Short mmCIF file of C-alpha atoms in Angstrom, two decimals:
data_model
loop_
_atom_site.label_atom_id
_atom_site.label_comp_id
_atom_site.label_asym_id
_atom_site.label_seq_id
_atom_site.Cartn_x
_atom_site.Cartn_y
_atom_site.Cartn_z
CA MET J 1 0.00 0.00 0.00
CA ALA J 2 1.39 3.39 -1.03
CA PRO J 3 1.81 6.05 1.66
CA PRO J 4 -0.93 8.70 1.70
CA ARG J 5 -0.35 11.86 -0.28
CA ILE J 6 -0.93 15.37 0.99
CA HIS J 7 -2.39 17.73 -1.59
CA LEU J 8 -1.66 21.44 -1.06
CA ILE J 9 -3.47 24.19 -2.92
CA LEU J 10 -1.25 27.22 -3.30
CA ASP J 11 -1.18 30.65 -4.83
CA ASN J 12 1.60 31.64 -7.19
CA ALA J 13 4.01 33.10 -4.65
CA SER J 14 7.55 32.55 -5.88
CA ILE J 15 8.56 30.64 -2.75
CA HIS J 16 6.12 27.86 -3.63
CA SER J 17 8.06 26.98 -6.76
CA SER J 18 11.55 27.93 -5.60
CA GLN J 19 14.51 25.64 -6.00
CA LYS J 20 14.54 24.92 -2.24
CA THR J 21 10.89 23.92 -2.33
CA ARG J 22 11.41 21.65 -5.32
CA LYS J 23 14.35 19.93 -3.58
CA ALA J 24 12.32 19.42 -0.38
CA LEU J 25 9.46 17.93 -2.37
CA GLU J 26 11.83 15.55 -4.15
CA GLN J 27 13.18 14.37 -0.79
CA LEU J 28 9.64 13.59 0.33
CA GLY J 29 9.27 11.19 -2.57
CA GLY J 30 6.01 12.48 -3.99
CA ARG J 31 4.11 12.36 -0.70
CA ILE J 32 3.22 16.05 -1.08
CA VAL J 33 1.58 17.23 -4.28
CA LEU J 34 1.27 20.93 -5.05
CA HIS J 35 -1.70 22.35 -6.95
CA PHE J 36 -1.38 25.95 -8.06
CA LEU J 37 -4.35 28.29 -8.33
CA PRO J 38 -4.69 30.29 -11.54
CA PRO J 39 -2.95 33.67 -11.47
CA TYR J 40 -4.96 36.31 -9.65
CA CYS J 41 -6.78 38.70 -11.95
CA PRO J 42 -8.33 41.70 -10.15
CA ASP J 43 -10.02 42.82 -13.38
CA ALA J 44 -12.16 39.68 -13.29
CA ASN J 45 -13.16 40.15 -9.65
CA ARG J 46 -16.05 42.61 -9.36
CA ILE J 47 -15.40 43.52 -5.72
CA GLU J 48 -11.89 44.68 -6.65
CA ARG J 49 -13.45 47.26 -8.97
CA VAL J 50 -15.59 48.52 -6.08
CA TRP J 51 -12.54 48.92 -3.84
CA LEU J 52 -10.65 50.66 -6.66
CA ASP J 53 -13.56 53.06 -7.21
CA LEU J 54 -13.95 53.65 -3.46
CA HIS J 55 -10.26 54.45 -3.17
CA ALA J 56 -10.30 56.73 -6.21
CA ASN J 57 -13.33 58.67 -5.01
CA VAL J 58 -13.14 58.62 -1.22
CA THR J 59 -9.93 57.49 0.44
CA ARG J 60 -7.21 58.60 -1.96
CA ASN J 61 -5.87 62.02 -0.94
CA HIS J 62 -8.71 62.56 1.53
CA ARG J 63 -8.51 65.50 3.92
CA CYS J 64 -10.51 64.06 6.80
CA ARG J 65 -9.04 65.02 10.14
CA THR J 66 -10.39 61.96 11.93
CA LEU J 67 -10.91 58.32 11.10
CA GLN J 68 -14.56 58.74 12.11
CA LYS J 69 -15.11 61.38 9.45
CA LEU J 70 -13.39 59.24 6.81
CA MET J 71 -15.52 56.24 7.76
CA ARG J 72 -18.70 58.36 7.45
CA ARG J 73 -17.64 59.19 3.89
CA VAL J 74 -16.86 55.53 3.14
CA HIS J 75 -20.27 54.45 4.48
CA ALA J 76 -22.04 57.18 2.49
CA TYR J 77 -20.26 56.09 -0.69
CA LEU J 78 -21.10 52.41 -0.14
CA HIS J 79 -24.71 53.22 0.72
CA ALA J 80 -25.08 55.29 -2.48
CA ARG J 81 -23.39 52.62 -4.56
CA ASN J 82 -25.56 49.82 -3.16
CA ALA J 83 -28.71 51.83 -3.79
CA GLN J 84 -27.77 52.38 -7.44
CA ARG J 85 -26.20 48.99 -8.22
CA ARG J 86 -23.49 50.89 -10.09
CA ALA J 87 -21.42 53.91 -9.25
CA SER J 88 -22.66 57.16 -10.63
CA PRO J 89 -20.14 60.03 -10.40
CA ILE J 90 -22.96 62.51 -9.72
CA LEU J 91 -24.46 60.35 -6.99
CA ARG J 92 -21.08 59.87 -5.34
CA LYS J 93 -20.43 63.60 -5.15
CA VAL J 94 -23.85 64.41 -3.69
CA HIS J 95 -23.67 61.76 -0.97
CA LEU J 96 -20.05 62.51 -0.12
CA ARG J 97 -20.85 66.21 0.37
CA ARG J 98 -23.66 65.26 2.77
CA ALA J 99 -21.37 62.96 4.75
CA ALA J 100 -18.59 65.52 5.09
#
């Protein structure tokens, strides 16, 4: 009976395929099998576009003096975005002015 194998699912960090890692895996005689996830693509992940838009319109170069004020603006932006299902530049500006 062959020894059990351990299957590891990994991202594409360079350490996972480094020469040291390959040597260690060889020494284990195939008992550990690596499975690599596809490369990460933020353009295909819708939530990443929301965070990018939030950052571009609220958090980047903000002038809030307190974290509380910044969080009010973030919540106002997210509330407006959720209500519209897509970000409208006009809607963002109106709600952000109210939250300021």
